[in-house]
Short mmCIF file of N, CA and C in Angstrom, two decimals:
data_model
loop_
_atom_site.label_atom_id
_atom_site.label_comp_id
_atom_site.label_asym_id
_atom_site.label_seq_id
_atom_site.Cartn_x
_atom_site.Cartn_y
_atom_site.Cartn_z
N UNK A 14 0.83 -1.19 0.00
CA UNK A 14 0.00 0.00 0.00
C UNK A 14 0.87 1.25 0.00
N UNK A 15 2.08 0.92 0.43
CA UNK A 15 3.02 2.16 0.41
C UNK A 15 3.20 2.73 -1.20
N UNK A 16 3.54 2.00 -1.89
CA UNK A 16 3.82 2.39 -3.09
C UNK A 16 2.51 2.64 -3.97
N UNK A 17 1.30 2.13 -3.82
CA UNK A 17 0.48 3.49 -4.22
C UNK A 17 0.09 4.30 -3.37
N UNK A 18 0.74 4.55 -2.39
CA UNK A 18 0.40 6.30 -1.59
C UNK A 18 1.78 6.80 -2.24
N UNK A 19 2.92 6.33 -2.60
CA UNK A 19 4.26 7.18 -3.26
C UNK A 19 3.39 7.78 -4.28
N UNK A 20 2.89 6.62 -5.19
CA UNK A 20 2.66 6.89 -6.78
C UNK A 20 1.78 8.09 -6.41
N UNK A 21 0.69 8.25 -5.52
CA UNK A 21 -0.78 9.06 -6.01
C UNK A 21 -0.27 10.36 -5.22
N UNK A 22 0.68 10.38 -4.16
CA UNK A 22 1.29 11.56 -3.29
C UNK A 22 2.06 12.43 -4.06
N UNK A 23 3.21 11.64 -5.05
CA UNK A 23 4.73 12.54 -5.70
C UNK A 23 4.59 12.60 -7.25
N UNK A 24 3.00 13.05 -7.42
CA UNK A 24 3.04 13.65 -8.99
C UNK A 24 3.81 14.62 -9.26
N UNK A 25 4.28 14.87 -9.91
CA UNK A 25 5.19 15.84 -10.55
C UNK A 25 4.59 17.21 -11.27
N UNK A 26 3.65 17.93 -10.19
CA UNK A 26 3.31 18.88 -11.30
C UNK A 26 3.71 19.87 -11.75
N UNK A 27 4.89 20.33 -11.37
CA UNK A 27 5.94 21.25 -12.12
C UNK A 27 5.76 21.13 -13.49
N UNK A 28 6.33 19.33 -13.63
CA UNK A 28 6.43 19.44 -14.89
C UNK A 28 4.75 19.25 -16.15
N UNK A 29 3.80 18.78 -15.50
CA UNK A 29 2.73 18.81 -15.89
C UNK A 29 2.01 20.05 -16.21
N UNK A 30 2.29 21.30 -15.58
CA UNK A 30 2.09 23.04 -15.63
C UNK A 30 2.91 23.22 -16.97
N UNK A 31 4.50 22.87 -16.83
CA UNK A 31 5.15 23.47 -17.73
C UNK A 31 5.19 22.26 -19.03
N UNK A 32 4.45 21.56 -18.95
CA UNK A 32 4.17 20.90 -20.33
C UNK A 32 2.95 21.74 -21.14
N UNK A 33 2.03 22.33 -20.42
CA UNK A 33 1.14 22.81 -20.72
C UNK A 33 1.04 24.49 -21.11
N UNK A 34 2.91 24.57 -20.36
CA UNK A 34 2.76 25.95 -21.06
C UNK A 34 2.49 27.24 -19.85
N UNK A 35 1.63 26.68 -18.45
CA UNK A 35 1.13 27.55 -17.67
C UNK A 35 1.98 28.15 -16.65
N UNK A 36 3.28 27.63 -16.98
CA UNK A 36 4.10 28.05 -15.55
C UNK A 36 4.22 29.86 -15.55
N UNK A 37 3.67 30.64 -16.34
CA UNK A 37 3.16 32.25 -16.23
C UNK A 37 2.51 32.47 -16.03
N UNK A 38 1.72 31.55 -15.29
CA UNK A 38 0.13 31.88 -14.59
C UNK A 38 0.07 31.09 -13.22
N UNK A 39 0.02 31.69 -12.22
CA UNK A 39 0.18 31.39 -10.84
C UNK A 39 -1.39 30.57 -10.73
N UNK A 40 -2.34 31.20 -10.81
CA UNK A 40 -3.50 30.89 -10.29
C UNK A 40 -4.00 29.58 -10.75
N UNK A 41 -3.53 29.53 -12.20
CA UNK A 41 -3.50 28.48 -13.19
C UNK A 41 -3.26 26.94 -11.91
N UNK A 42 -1.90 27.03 -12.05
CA UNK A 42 -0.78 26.34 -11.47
C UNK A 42 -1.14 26.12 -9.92
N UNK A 43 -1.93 27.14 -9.31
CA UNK A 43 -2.50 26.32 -8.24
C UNK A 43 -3.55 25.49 -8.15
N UNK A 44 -4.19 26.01 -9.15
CA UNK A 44 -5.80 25.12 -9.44
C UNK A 44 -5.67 24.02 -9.80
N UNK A 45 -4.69 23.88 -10.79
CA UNK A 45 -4.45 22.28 -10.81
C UNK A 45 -3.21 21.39 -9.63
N UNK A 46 -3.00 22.18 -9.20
CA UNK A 46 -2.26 21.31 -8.20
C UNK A 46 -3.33 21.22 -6.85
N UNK A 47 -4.45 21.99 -6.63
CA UNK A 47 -5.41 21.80 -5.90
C UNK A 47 -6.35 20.81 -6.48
N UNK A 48 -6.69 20.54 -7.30
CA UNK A 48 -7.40 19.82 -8.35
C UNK A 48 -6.65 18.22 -8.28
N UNK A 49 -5.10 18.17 -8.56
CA UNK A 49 -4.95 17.02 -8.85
C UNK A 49 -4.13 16.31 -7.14
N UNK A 50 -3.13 17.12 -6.54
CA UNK A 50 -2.87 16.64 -5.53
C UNK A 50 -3.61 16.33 -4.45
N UNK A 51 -4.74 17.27 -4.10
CA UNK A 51 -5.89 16.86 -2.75
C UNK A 51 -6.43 15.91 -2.92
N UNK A 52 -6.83 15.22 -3.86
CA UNK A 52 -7.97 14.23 -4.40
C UNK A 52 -7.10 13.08 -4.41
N UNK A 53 -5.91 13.14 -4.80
CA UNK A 53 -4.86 12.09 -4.63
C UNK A 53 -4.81 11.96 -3.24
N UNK A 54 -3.94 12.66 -2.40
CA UNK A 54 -3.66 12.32 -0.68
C UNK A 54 -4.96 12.10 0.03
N UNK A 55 -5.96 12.52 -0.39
CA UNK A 55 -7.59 11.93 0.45
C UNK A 55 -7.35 10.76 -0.17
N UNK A 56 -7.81 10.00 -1.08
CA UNK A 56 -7.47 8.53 -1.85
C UNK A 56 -6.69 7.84 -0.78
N UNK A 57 -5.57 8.31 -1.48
CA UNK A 57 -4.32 7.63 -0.69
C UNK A 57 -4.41 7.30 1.02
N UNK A 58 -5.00 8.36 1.70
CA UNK A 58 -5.24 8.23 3.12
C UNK A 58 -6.69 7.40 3.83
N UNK A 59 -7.07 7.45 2.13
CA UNK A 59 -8.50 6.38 2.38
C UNK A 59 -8.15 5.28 2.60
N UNK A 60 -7.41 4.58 1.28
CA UNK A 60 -6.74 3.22 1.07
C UNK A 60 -5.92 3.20 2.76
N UNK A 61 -5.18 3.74 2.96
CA UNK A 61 -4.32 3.13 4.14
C UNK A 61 -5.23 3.16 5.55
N UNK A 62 -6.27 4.12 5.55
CA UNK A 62 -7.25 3.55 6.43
C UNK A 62 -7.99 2.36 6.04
N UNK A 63 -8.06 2.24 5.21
CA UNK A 63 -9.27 0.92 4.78
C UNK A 63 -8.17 -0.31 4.94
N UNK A 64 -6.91 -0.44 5.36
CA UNK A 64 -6.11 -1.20 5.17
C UNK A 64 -5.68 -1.73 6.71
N UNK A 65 -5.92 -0.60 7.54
CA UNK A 65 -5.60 -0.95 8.68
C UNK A 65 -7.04 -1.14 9.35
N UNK A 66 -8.23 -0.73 8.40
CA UNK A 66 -9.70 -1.36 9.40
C UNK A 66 -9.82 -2.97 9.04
N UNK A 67 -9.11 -3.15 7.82
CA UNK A 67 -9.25 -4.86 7.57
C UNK A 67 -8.15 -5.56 8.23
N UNK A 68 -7.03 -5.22 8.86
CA UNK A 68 -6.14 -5.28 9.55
C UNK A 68 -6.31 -5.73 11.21
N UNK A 69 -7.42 -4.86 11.37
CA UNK A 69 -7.63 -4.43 12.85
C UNK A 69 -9.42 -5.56 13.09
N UNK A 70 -9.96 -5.87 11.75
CA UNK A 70 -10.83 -6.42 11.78
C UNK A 70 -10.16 -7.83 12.14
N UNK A 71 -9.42 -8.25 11.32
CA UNK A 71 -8.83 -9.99 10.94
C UNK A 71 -8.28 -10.37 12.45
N UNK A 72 -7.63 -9.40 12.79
CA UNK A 72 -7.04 -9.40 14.53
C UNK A 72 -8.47 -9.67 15.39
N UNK A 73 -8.97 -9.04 15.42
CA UNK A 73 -10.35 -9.57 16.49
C UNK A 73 -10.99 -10.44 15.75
N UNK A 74 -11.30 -11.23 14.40
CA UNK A 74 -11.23 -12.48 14.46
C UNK A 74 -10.42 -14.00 15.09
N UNK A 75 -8.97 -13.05 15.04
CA UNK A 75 -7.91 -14.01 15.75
C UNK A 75 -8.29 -14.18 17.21
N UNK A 76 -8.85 -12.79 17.60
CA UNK A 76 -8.89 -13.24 18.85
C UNK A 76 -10.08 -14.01 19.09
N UNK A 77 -10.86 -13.59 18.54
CA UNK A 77 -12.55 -14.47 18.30
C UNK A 77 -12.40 -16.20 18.25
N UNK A 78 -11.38 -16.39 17.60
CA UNK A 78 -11.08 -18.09 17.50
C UNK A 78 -10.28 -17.87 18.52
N UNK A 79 -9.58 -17.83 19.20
CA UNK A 79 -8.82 -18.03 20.17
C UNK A 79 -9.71 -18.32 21.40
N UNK A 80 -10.51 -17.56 21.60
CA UNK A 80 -11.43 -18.06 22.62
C UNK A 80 -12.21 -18.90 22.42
N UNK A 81 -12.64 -19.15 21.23
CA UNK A 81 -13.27 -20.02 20.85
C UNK A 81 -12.37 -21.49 21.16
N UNK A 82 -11.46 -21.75 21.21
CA UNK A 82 -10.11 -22.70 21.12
C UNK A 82 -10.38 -23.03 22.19
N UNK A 83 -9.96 -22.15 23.06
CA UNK A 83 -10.00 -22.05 24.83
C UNK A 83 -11.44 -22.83 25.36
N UNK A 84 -12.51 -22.76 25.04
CA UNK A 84 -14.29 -23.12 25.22
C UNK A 84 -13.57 -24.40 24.54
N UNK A 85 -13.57 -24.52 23.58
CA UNK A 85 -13.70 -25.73 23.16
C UNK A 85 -12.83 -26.93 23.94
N UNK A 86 -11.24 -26.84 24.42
CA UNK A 86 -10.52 -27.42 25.17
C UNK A 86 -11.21 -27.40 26.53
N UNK A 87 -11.60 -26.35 27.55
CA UNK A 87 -12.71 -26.50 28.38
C UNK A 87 -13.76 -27.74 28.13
N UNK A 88 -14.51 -27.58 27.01
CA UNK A 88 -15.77 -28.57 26.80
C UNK A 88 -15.03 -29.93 26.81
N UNK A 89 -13.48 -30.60 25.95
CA UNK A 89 -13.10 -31.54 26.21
C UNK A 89 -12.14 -32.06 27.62
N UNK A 90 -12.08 -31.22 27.97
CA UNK A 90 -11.43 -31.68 29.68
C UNK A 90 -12.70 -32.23 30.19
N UNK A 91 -13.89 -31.21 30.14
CA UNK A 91 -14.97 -31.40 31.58
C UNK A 91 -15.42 -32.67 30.78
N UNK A 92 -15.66 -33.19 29.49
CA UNK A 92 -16.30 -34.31 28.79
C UNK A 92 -15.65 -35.63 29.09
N UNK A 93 -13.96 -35.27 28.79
CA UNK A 93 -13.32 -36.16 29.31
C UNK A 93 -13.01 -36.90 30.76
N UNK A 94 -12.99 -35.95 31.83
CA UNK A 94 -12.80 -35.73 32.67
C UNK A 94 -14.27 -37.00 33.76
N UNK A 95 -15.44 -36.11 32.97
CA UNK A 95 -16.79 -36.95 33.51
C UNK A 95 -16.45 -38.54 33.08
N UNK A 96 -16.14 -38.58 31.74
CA UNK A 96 -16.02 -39.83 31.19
C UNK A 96 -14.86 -40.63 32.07
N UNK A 97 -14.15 -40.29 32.78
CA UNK A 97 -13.51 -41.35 33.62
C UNK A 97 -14.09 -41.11 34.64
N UNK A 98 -14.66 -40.45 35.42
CA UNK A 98 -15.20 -40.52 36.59
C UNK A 98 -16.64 -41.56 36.69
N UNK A 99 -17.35 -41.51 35.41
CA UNK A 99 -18.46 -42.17 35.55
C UNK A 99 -18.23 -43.53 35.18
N UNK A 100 -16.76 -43.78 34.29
CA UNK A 100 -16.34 -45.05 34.36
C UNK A 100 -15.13 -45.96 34.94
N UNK A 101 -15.33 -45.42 36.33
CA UNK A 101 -13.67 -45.85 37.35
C UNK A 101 -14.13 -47.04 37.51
N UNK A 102 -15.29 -48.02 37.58
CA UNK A 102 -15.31 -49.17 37.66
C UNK A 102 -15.28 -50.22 36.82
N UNK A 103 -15.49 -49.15 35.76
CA UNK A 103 -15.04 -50.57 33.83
C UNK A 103 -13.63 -49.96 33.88
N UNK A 104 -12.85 -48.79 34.14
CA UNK A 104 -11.41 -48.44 34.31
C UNK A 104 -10.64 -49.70 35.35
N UNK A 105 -11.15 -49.76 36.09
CA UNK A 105 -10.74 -50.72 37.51
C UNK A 105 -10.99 -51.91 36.53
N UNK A 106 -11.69 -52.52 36.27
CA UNK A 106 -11.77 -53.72 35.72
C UNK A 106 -11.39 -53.90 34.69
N UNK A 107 -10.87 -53.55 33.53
CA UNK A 107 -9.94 -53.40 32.64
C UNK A 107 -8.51 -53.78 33.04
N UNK A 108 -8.57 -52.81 34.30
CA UNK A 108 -6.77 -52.99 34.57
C UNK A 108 -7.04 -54.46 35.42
N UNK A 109 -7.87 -54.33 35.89
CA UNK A 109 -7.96 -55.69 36.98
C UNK A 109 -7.58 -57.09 35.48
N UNK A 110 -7.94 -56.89 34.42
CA UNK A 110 -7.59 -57.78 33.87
C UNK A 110 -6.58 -58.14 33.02
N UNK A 111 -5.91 -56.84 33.07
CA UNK A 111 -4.15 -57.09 32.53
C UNK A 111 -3.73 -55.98 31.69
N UNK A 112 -5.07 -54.81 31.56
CA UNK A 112 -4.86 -53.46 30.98
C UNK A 112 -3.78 -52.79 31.59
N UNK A 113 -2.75 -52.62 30.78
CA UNK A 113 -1.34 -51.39 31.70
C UNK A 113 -2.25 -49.72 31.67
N UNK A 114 -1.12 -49.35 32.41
CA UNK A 114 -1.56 -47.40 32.45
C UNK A 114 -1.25 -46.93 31.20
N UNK A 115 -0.56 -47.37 30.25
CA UNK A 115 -0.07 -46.84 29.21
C UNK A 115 -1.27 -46.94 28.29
N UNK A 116 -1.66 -48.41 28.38
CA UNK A 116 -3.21 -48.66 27.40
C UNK A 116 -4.72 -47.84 28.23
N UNK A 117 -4.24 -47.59 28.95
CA UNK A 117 -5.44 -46.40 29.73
C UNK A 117 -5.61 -45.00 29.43
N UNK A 118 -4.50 -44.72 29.31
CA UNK A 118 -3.73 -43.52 28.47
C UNK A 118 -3.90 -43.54 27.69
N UNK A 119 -4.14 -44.52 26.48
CA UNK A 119 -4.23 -44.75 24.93
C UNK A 119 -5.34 -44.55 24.85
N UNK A 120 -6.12 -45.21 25.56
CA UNK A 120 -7.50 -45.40 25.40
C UNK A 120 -8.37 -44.34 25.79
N UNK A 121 -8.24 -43.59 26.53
CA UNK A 121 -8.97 -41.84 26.83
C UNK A 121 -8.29 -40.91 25.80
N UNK A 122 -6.69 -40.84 25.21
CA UNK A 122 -6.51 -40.16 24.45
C UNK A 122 -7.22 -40.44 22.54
N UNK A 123 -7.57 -41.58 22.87
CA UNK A 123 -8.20 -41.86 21.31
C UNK A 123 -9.60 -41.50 21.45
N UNK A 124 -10.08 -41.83 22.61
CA UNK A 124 -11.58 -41.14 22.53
C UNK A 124 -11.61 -39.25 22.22
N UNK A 125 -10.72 -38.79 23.09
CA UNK A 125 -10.62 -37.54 22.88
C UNK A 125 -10.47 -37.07 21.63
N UNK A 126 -9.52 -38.37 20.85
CA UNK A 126 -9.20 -37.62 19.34
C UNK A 126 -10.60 -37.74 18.41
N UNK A 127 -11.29 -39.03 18.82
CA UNK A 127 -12.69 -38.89 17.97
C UNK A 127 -13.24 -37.32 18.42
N UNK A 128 -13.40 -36.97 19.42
CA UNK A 128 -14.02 -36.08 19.57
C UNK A 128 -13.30 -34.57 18.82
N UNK A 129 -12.21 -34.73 18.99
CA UNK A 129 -11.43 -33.60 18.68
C UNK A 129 -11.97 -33.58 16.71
N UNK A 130 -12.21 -35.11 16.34
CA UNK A 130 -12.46 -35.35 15.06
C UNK A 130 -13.91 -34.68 14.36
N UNK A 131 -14.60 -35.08 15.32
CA UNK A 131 -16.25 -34.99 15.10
C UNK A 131 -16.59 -33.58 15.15
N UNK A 132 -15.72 -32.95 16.44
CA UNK A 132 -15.75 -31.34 16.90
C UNK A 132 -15.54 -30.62 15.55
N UNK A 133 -13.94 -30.92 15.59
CA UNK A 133 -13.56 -29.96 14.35
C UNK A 133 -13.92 -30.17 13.07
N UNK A 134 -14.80 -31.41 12.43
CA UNK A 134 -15.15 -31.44 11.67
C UNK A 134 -16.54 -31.09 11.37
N UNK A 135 -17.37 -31.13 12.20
CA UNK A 135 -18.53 -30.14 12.48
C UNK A 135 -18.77 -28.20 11.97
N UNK A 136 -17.44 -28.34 13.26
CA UNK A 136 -17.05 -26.89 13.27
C UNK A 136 -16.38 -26.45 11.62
N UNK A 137 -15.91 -26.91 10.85
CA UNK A 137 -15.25 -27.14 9.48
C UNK A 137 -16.60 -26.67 8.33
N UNK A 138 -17.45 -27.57 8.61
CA UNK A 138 -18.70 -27.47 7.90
C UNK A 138 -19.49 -26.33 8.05
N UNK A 139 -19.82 -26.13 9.78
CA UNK A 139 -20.47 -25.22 9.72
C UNK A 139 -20.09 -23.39 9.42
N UNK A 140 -18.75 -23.67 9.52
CA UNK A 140 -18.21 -22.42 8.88
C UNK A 140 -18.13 -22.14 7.63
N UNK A 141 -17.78 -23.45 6.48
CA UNK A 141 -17.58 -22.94 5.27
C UNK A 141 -19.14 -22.69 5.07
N UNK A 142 -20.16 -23.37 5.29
CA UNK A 142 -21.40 -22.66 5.30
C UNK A 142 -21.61 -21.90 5.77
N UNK A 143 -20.96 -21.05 6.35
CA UNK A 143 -21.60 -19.54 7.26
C UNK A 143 -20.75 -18.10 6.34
N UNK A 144 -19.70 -18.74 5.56
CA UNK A 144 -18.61 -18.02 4.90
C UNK A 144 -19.47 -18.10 3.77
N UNK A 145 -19.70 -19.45 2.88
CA UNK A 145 -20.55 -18.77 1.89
C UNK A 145 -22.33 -17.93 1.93
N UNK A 146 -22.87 -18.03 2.91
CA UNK A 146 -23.75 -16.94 3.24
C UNK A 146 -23.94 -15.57 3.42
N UNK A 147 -22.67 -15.50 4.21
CA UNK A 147 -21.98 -14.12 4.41
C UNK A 147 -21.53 -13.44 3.17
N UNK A 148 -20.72 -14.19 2.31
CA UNK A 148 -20.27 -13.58 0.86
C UNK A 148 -21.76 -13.53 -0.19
N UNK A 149 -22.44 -14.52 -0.20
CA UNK A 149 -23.79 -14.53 -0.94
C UNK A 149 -24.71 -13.49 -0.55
N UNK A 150 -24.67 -13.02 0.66
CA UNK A 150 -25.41 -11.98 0.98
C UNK A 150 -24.68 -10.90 1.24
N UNK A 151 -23.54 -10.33 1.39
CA UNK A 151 -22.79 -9.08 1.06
C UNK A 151 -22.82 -9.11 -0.54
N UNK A 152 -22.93 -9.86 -1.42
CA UNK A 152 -23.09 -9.71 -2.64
C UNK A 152 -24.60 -8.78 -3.19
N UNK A 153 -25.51 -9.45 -2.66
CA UNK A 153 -26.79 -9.46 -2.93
C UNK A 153 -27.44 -7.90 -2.50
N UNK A 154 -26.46 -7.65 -1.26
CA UNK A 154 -27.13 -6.27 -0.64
C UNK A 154 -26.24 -5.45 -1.03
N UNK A 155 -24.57 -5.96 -1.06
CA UNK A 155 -23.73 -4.17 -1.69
C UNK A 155 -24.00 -3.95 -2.70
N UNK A 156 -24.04 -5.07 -3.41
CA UNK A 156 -23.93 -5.07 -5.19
C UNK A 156 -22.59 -5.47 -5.17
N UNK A 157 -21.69 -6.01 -4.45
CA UNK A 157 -20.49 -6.84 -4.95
C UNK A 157 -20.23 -7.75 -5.68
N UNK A 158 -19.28 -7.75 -6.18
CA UNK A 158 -19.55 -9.37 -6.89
C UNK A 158 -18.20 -10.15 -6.64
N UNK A 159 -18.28 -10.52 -4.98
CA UNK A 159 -16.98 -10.90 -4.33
C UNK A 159 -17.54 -12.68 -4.59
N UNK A 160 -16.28 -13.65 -5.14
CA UNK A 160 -16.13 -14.78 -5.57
C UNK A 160 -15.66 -15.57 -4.25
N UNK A 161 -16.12 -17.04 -3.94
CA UNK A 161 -16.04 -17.55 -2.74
C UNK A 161 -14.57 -18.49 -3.35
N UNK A 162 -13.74 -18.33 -2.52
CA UNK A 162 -12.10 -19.38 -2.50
C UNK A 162 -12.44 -20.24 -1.90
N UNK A 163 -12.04 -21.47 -2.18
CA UNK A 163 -12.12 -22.68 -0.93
C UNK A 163 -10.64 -22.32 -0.31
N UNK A 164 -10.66 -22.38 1.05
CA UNK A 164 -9.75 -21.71 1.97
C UNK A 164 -8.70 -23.48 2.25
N UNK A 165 -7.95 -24.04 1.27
CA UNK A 165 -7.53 -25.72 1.78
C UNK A 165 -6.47 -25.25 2.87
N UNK A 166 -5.85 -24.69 2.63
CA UNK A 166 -4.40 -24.10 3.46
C UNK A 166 -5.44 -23.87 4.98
N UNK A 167 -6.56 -23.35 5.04
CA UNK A 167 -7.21 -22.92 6.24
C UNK A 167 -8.10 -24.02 6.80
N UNK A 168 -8.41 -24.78 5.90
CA UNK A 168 -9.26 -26.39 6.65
C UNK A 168 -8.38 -26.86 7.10
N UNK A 169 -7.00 -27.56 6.62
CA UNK A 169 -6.20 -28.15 7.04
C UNK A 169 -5.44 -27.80 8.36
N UNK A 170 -4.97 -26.46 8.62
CA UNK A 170 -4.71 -25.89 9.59
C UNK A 170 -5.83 -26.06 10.75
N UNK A 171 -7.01 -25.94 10.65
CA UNK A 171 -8.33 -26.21 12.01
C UNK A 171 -8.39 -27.32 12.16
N UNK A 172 -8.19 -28.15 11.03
CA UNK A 172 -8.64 -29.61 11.66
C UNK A 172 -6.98 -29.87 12.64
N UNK A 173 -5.91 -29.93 12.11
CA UNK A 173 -5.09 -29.58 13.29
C UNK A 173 -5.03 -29.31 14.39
N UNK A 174 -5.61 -28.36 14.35
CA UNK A 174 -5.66 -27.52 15.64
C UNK A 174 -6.67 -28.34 16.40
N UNK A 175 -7.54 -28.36 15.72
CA UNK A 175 -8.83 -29.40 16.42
C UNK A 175 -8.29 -30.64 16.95
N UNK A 176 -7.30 -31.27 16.39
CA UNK A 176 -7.01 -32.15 17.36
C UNK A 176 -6.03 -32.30 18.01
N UNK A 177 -4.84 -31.58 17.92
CA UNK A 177 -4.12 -30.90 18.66
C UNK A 177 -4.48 -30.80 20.25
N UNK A 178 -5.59 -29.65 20.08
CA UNK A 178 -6.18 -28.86 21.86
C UNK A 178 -6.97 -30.45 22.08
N UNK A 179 -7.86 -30.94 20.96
CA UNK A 179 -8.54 -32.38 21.86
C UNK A 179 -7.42 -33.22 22.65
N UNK A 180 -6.08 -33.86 21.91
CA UNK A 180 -5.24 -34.17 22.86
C UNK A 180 -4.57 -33.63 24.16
N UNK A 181 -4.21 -32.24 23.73
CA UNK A 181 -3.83 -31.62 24.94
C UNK A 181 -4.68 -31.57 25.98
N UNK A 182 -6.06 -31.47 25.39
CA UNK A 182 -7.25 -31.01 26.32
C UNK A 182 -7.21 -32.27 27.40
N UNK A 183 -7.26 -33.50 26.92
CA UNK A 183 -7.00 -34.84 27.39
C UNK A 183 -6.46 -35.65 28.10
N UNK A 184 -5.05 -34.78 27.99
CA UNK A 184 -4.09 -35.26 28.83
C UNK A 184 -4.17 -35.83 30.29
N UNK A 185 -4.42 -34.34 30.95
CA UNK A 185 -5.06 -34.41 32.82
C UNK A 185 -6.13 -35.95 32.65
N UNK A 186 -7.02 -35.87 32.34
CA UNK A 186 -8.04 -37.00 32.39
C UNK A 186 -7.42 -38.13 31.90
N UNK A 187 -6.75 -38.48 30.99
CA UNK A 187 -6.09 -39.47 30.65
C UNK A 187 -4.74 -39.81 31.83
N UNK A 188 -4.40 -39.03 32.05
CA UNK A 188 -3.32 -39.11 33.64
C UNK A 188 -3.77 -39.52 34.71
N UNK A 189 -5.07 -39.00 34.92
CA UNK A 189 -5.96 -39.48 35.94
C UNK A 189 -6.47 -40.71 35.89
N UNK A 190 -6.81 -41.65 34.82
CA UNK A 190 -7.50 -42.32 34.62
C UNK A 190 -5.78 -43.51 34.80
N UNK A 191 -4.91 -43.13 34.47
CA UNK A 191 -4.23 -44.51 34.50
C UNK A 191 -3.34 -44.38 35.75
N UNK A 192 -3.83 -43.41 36.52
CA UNK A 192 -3.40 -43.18 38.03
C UNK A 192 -4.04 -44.32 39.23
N UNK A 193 -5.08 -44.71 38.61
CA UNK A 193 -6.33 -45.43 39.65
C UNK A 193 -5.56 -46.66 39.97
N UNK A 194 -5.94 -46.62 40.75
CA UNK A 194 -5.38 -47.91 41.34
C UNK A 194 -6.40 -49.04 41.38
N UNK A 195 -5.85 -50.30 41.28
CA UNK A 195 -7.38 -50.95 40.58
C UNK A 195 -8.46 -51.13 41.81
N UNK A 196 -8.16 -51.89 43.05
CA UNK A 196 -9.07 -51.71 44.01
C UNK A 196 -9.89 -50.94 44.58
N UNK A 197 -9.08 -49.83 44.33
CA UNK A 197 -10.14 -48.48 44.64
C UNK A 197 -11.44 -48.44 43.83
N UNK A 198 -10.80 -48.78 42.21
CA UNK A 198 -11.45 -48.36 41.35
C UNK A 198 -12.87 -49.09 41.11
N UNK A 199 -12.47 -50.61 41.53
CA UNK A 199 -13.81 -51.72 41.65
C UNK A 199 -14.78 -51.51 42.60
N UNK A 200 -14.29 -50.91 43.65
CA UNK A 200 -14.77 -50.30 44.69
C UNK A 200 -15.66 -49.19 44.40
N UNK A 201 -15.01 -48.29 43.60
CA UNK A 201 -16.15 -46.95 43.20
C UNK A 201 -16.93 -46.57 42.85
N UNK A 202 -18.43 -46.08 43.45
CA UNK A 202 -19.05 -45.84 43.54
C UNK A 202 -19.64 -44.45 43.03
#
């Protein structure tokens, strides 16, 4: 954006006056440099505002998914979390029958990843449908005629992430779960 605020800022109208002959007429020579330079630097100061409101917009989207990230790792701890508590007695009996902590561990972190799967693939769908609505109807009401990209570089990156935070999210509960000790666990109530 810098280089069209150079281009539309450092017209040259010296030489544009004296191509024309007017450099013996003052009034001339201001009118068109009032004429052609103001209309340029308003432009120019438009564009670099309009550059830093889409700038300043995309940032509070970042932060918008970020919390969103945060809720969602929340929803898989407390999901996970219930899910061994409501099952310390098929946990206990598992190990009671020759299950190690490591396969306990395996086994809460793969559930988490379905979920991390189902989540972010949900969440995947229901956005590229909310993206083409949004563009179909900023079309319809500006009069734009803005074209929808499939974003692959940006699915691929969420579903990542999606299961990424599901594992991380997982961890504690999966630690917990191959912490039990089995008697307790047959025991629990």
């Amino acid at each position: 954006m810098s280089t069209q605020l150079d281009i539309l800022t450092q017209i040259n109208l010296d030489d544009l006056v004296a191509s024309f002959g007017w450099q013996d007429m003052p009034l001339l020579a201001a009118l068109v440099r009032r004429a052609f330079v103001s209309p340029a630097r308003k432009f120019a100061r438009q564009m670099v505002d309009f550059d830093n409101l889409i700038g300043q917009t995309s940032s509070l989207f970042d932060v918008l998914a970020f919390i969103a990230m945060i809720v969602a790792s929340l929803g898989v701890v407390n999901t996970m979390t219930m899910n061994v508590l409501e099952r310390t007695r098929e946990l206990g009996m598992l190990r009671s029958l020759g299950m190690t902590r490591w396969q306990v561990t395996k086994m809460i972190l793969a559930e988490a990843l379905l979920i991390g799967v189902i989540g972010g693939g949900l969440g995947l769908l229901f956005g590229l449908f909310q993206s083409r609505v949004v563009i179909s109807t900023v079309n319809s009401t500006a009069g734009y005629d803005l074209t929808y990209i499939l974003p692959t570089q940006g699915i691929i990156v969420s579903l990542v992430i999606a299961l990424f935070v599901s594992q991380l999210a997982a961890i504690l509960p999966a630690a917990r779960a191959a912490r039990l000790r089995i008697i307790e666990a047959i025991q629990f109530e």
